[in-house]
Amino acid sequence: MSHTTSGRDASLRERAAKVVPGGMYGHLNAAIFTTAYPQFFARGEGCRQWDADGREYVDLMCSWGPVILGHRHPAVEEAAAAQRAQGDCLNGPGPVMVELAELMVDTIPSADWVMFSKNGTDATTQALMVARAATGRDKVLVAHGAYHGADPWCTPSTAGTTAAERADLVEYPYNDLAGAEAAAGYADGEVAAIIATPFKHDSFEDQEPVDPAFARGLRALADRIGAALVLDDVRAGFRLDPRGSWEPLGVRPDLTAWSKAMGNGYAIAAVTGADALRGAAQTLYSTGSFWFSAVPMAAAKATIETLRDIGGVALMERAGARLREGLAAQAASHGFTVRQTGPVQIPWLSFEGDATLEKGMHWASACLEEGVYLHPWHNWFLSAAHTDADIDRALAGTDAAFAKLRARYGAD
Amino acid sequence: MSHTTSGRDASLRERAAKVVPGGMYGHLNAAIFTTAYPQFFARGEGCRQWDADGREYVDLMCSWGPVILGHRHPAVEEAAAAQRAQGDCLNGPGPVMVELAELMVDTIPSADWVMFSKNGTDATTQALMVARAATGRDKVLVAHGAYHGADPWCTPSTAGTTAAERADLVEYPYNDLAGAEAAAGYADGEVAAIIATPFKHDSFEDQEPVDPAFARGLRALADRIGAALVLDDVRAGFRLDPRGSWEPLGVRPDLTAWSKAMGNGYAIAAVTGADALRGAAQTLYSTGSFWFSAVPMAAAKATIETLRDIGGVALMERAGARLREGLAAQAASHGFTVRQTGPVQIPWLSFEGDATLEKGMHWASACLEEGVYLHPWHNWFLSAAHTDADIDRALAGTDAAFAKLRARYGAD
């Protein structure tokens, strides 16, 4: 049954079409996935979500990243409730801002200071402002096809943006150091920052791990040309390594952008930076009405502490590995050649020879019908709330989906 | 006693100085007010706030606008809690998004549709994107000195921004139609939007009501040149008129940016627009991880309904008028000539001949010491929670502050 034709979701879509452009917009616009996808969601608990028609899903998207401990995690909700009972949006930040900043500086070796904001785009934009203030330069090296947010300078669609807003971006190919060096040469002496995601997680494509030599090369290049190395850890941050996603490589960025999983769904973002950039950061006027609200900061503090205390990364790796192994076995047994890419806790699956993603879309829709919410062309996310039983429940659904796919397309 | 030298606030500032650039930044950075101001706040209830050292204030800033019904208003908190028990940040918006959009379209005559985001800057930026997408043009007419947010294109300090990011802005003088027409002529045929605040509320200056002929003239000018008229109602919205701040003038903008008071402190923003711009709005890729979270939407719905049901604007006008009358009488009795500007519910007071704001700063600090939180160079905000007794309590403090000022400077 399509969600577009009957039930509560259909009726909400009909009403939304009148009062919201296109009925919905942005990354949660289900109209751009497949017709199987519901648009409206009613409830979340742990790693399960329920759509507006009451259908339950094992959730492998985690709201596109923010939910890392599971919905309504008690430690986070208790910390948020305790702060809320005192106050949230006040005439100044709460003491919790200092505690959260101290926790992040203690946890993240590249961080000597923190600036808070609300969304990933705030953080990537603010990081570039710090770099520009520090260097007095304008140009920024950006990997071709990378997503760094939805402000006019970075949104993937150029509708409503001007050429001037992107005039100072110079593209380089990810994982290609010679290409990055050529881009730096092209913008010789004018580069304020090199921005990179910790691995290649562009939509519609297989994910690609960073080549450690490339990461080290970017660090050396930034040093050589006097630019800031900015790690956009908005999507991957807190899932790969609590110290920052390039810390295992020994590569420390000058600035890092954080958001998504930082508050387990509460709206918060941050830039962390090195001492050398502290003075430049102080010169900015960068702010927002809700940036210093205390409740999301209390939630973020509880989220980061809980992830540390329960070994959150290891839990996500365990769940991710179980999912990956299960999917690999199912694909083989149904006769499909698939590619599973990305870290196991931020996975994606694509089908061999499926350039148009037709098979992938069909399979994702079938998973949805089987009570597994994942995405046809954007990476998925696991949380620390995904138990073995949850993964097994998801695998029961994906197995049935592979069977449906085989019935339609035959084996590879 | 200065908050910078002893007590919990001082100790928090000392810790913050190590982990936050400058110890604090943005509009809540108390270091840029006077040394009397506390930096950290612990609690809010109704129209009172308590700083980190437990000092209580009658709050005349309302967290710079967001708090319009008073802190922890039961109707808002109940709606937020009920939604939170179900889910907040999910794989799609909640049904409440549709309900809130319908409520806004029903309430705001210029609104045929709504797009939600998180901060005022998101909304002003998105409004310009819609206008640019609709017109295929780049230039935007902006009033000289007006505040439209803190993205690189609009932040008052140019630190960390590039010339290109402001290359398409053309300034005009507020309340000067000939000046606006000249600016439009300068950018002939290239103007996507004219953006204006509903009245002149620039910092460090007396506020200035809009000349109705100017507002009507901007409307006619936008129509003549095929540009969108954008009302930046982020600061004043919901305090002056629930239908939009220019509705009493009969001037309907094509696009309006909303935020601040919309959710009584919960982080939410919106752009409302006319049907003619719906198609253009649909072409944008404009989004954020937390833009569609259901709790702030439930809070906003309850806030707008409560303001309507209790006659919130009239309550704020009553409180504002009582404050203005009281301050006028006190100033006269202490021998000061003051100017009180802005709508009574978004007031400001300045002293005659006080170009450096020295007297104003001294008086604001004295008010603070007397338990009244107001601002030396930014407009204040009243809420529907300010009762006559609260205003009288505030006036007791301001009276003592005038007396201190007289002891120091003598009467005018």
Short mmCIF file of N, CA and C in Angstrom, two decimals, chain B residues 238-298:
data_model
loop_
_atom_site.label_atom_id
_atom_site.label_comp_id
_atom_site.label_asym_id
_atom_site.label_seq_id
_atom_site.Cartn_x
_atom_site.Cartn_y
_atom_site.Cartn_z
N PHE B 238 4.85 38.80 16.33
CA PHE B 238 3.99 38.26 17.39
C PHE B 238 3.82 39.25 18.56
N ARG B 239 4.63 40.32 18.62
CA ARG B 239 4.47 41.30 19.69
C ARG B 239 3.59 42.47 19.27
N LEU B 240 3.59 42.81 17.98
CA LEU B 240 2.85 44.00 17.55
C LEU B 240 1.47 43.67 17.02
N ASP B 241 1.40 42.62 16.22
CA ASP B 241 0.11 42.23 15.62
C ASP B 241 0.24 40.78 15.20
N PRO B 242 -0.65 39.91 15.66
CA PRO B 242 -0.52 38.49 15.31
C PRO B 242 -0.60 38.25 13.81
N ARG B 243 -1.11 39.22 13.07
CA ARG B 243 -1.27 39.04 11.62
C ARG B 243 -0.01 39.44 10.84
N GLY B 244 0.99 39.97 11.56
CA GLY B 244 2.18 40.51 10.88
C GLY B 244 2.26 41.99 11.18
N SER B 245 3.47 42.50 11.31
CA SER B 245 3.63 43.84 11.86
C SER B 245 3.22 44.97 10.92
N TRP B 246 3.11 44.71 9.63
CA TRP B 246 2.66 45.75 8.71
C TRP B 246 1.20 45.59 8.30
N GLU B 247 0.51 44.59 8.86
CA GLU B 247 -0.90 44.39 8.50
C GLU B 247 -1.75 45.60 8.90
N PRO B 248 -1.50 46.23 10.06
CA PRO B 248 -2.29 47.41 10.41
C PRO B 248 -2.14 48.55 9.40
N LEU B 249 -1.02 48.57 8.68
CA LEU B 249 -0.81 49.60 7.66
C LEU B 249 -1.44 49.21 6.33
N GLY B 250 -1.93 47.99 6.25
CA GLY B 250 -2.47 47.50 4.98
C GLY B 250 -1.38 47.17 3.96
N VAL B 251 -0.17 46.96 4.45
CA VAL B 251 0.94 46.62 3.55
C VAL B 251 1.28 45.14 3.73
N ARG B 252 1.06 44.36 2.71
CA ARG B 252 1.32 42.92 2.79
C ARG B 252 2.60 42.57 2.06
N PRO B 253 3.59 42.04 2.81
CA PRO B 253 4.83 41.62 2.16
C PRO B 253 4.61 40.36 1.33
N ASP B 254 5.52 40.12 0.39
CA ASP B 254 5.49 38.86 -0.37
C ASP B 254 6.05 37.72 0.47
N LEU B 255 7.03 38.07 1.29
CA LEU B 255 7.68 37.07 2.14
C LEU B 255 7.90 37.70 3.51
N THR B 256 7.74 36.91 4.57
CA THR B 256 8.00 37.42 5.91
C THR B 256 8.88 36.41 6.64
N ALA B 257 9.90 36.93 7.33
CA ALA B 257 10.77 36.08 8.16
C ALA B 257 10.33 36.20 9.61
N TRP B 258 10.16 35.05 10.27
CA TRP B 258 9.72 34.97 11.67
C TRP B 258 10.70 34.14 12.48
N SER B 259 10.81 34.44 13.76
CA SER B 259 11.54 33.55 14.66
C SER B 259 11.31 33.99 16.11
N LYS B 260 12.36 34.26 16.82
CA LYS B 260 12.34 34.76 18.21
C LYS B 260 11.13 34.31 19.03
N ALA B 261 10.06 35.11 19.07
CA ALA B 261 8.96 34.86 20.00
C ALA B 261 8.05 33.71 19.57
N MET B 262 8.27 33.18 18.41
CA MET B 262 7.35 32.21 17.80
C MET B 262 7.08 30.99 18.67
N GLY B 263 8.08 30.53 19.41
CA GLY B 263 7.91 29.31 20.22
C GLY B 263 8.16 29.57 21.71
N ASN B 264 8.04 30.83 22.14
CA ASN B 264 8.25 31.19 23.56
C ASN B 264 9.57 30.66 24.11
N GLY B 265 10.61 30.70 23.27
CA GLY B 265 11.94 30.27 23.72
C GLY B 265 12.41 28.98 23.06
N TYR B 266 11.49 28.19 22.55
CA TYR B 266 11.89 26.99 21.78
C TYR B 266 12.42 27.46 20.43
N ALA B 267 13.43 26.75 19.94
CA ALA B 267 14.15 27.17 18.74
C ALA B 267 13.36 26.86 17.48
N ILE B 268 12.80 27.90 16.88
CA ILE B 268 12.07 27.72 15.64
C ILE B 268 12.03 29.04 14.88
N ALA B 269 11.99 28.93 13.56
CA ALA B 269 11.89 30.09 12.69
C ALA B 269 11.03 29.69 11.51
N ALA B 270 10.59 30.69 10.74
CA ALA B 270 9.75 30.38 9.59
C ALA B 270 9.83 31.49 8.55
N VAL B 271 9.59 31.12 7.32
CA VAL B 271 9.30 32.09 6.27
C VAL B 271 7.87 31.82 5.83
N THR B 272 7.06 32.88 5.79
CA THR B 272 5.74 32.75 5.17
C THR B 272 5.77 33.50 3.85
N GLY B 273 4.95 33.04 2.90
CA GLY B 273 5.00 33.68 1.59
C GLY B 273 3.67 33.66 0.87
N ALA B 274 3.64 34.43 -0.20
CA ALA B 274 2.46 34.51 -1.04
C ALA B 274 2.49 33.41 -2.09
N ASP B 275 1.30 33.09 -2.58
CA ASP B 275 1.15 32.02 -3.58
C ASP B 275 2.08 32.19 -4.77
N ALA B 276 2.26 33.43 -5.21
CA ALA B 276 3.08 33.68 -6.39
C ALA B 276 4.51 33.17 -6.22
N LEU B 277 4.94 33.02 -4.99
CA LEU B 277 6.33 32.59 -4.73
C LEU B 277 6.42 31.13 -4.32
N ARG B 278 5.31 30.44 -4.29
CA ARG B 278 5.29 29.04 -3.85
C ARG B 278 6.16 28.16 -4.75
N GLY B 279 6.01 28.34 -6.04
CA GLY B 279 6.78 27.53 -6.99
C GLY B 279 8.28 27.74 -6.83
N ALA B 280 8.67 28.99 -6.65
CA ALA B 280 10.10 29.29 -6.46
C ALA B 280 10.60 28.65 -5.17
N ALA B 281 9.79 28.73 -4.11
CA ALA B 281 10.18 28.15 -2.83
C ALA B 281 10.42 26.65 -2.97
N GLN B 282 9.64 26.00 -3.81
CA GLN B 282 9.77 24.56 -4.02
C GLN B 282 11.09 24.16 -4.66
N THR B 283 11.73 25.10 -5.33
CA THR B 283 12.97 24.75 -6.04
C THR B 283 14.19 24.75 -5.13
N LEU B 284 14.09 25.32 -3.93
CA LEU B 284 15.25 25.42 -3.05
C LEU B 284 15.63 24.08 -2.45
N TYR B 285 16.94 23.91 -2.18
CA TYR B 285 17.33 22.87 -1.24
C TYR B 285 17.81 23.58 0.01
N SER B 286 16.91 23.69 0.96
CA SER B 286 17.13 24.49 2.15
C SER B 286 16.67 23.63 3.32
N THR B 287 17.59 23.27 4.19
CA THR B 287 17.22 22.30 5.22
C THR B 287 18.22 22.31 6.37
N GLY B 288 17.90 21.59 7.42
CA GLY B 288 18.79 21.46 8.56
C GLY B 288 18.39 20.24 9.37
N SER B 289 19.37 19.67 10.06
CA SER B 289 19.12 18.43 10.80
C SER B 289 17.97 18.54 11.78
N PHE B 290 17.79 19.73 12.36
CA PHE B 290 16.81 19.89 13.43
C PHE B 290 15.63 20.77 13.04
N TRP B 291 15.55 21.16 11.76
CA TRP B 291 14.52 22.10 11.34
C TRP B 291 13.11 21.54 11.49
N PHE B 292 12.99 20.20 11.44
CA PHE B 292 11.63 19.64 11.42
C PHE B 292 11.28 18.92 12.71
N SER B 293 12.06 19.16 13.75
CA SER B 293 11.79 18.55 15.04
C SER B 293 10.42 19.00 15.54
N ALA B 294 9.70 18.05 16.13
CA ALA B 294 8.29 18.28 16.43
C ALA B 294 8.04 19.07 17.71
N VAL B 295 8.96 18.98 18.69
CA VAL B 295 8.71 19.66 19.97
C VAL B 295 8.63 21.18 19.81
N PRO B 296 9.61 21.81 19.15
CA PRO B 296 9.49 23.26 18.98
C PRO B 296 8.24 23.66 18.17
N MET B 297 7.80 22.78 17.28
CA MET B 297 6.58 23.10 16.52
C MET B 297 5.35 23.03 17.41
N ALA B 298 5.32 22.04 18.29
CA ALA B 298 4.21 21.96 19.25
C ALA B 298 4.23 23.19 20.16
#
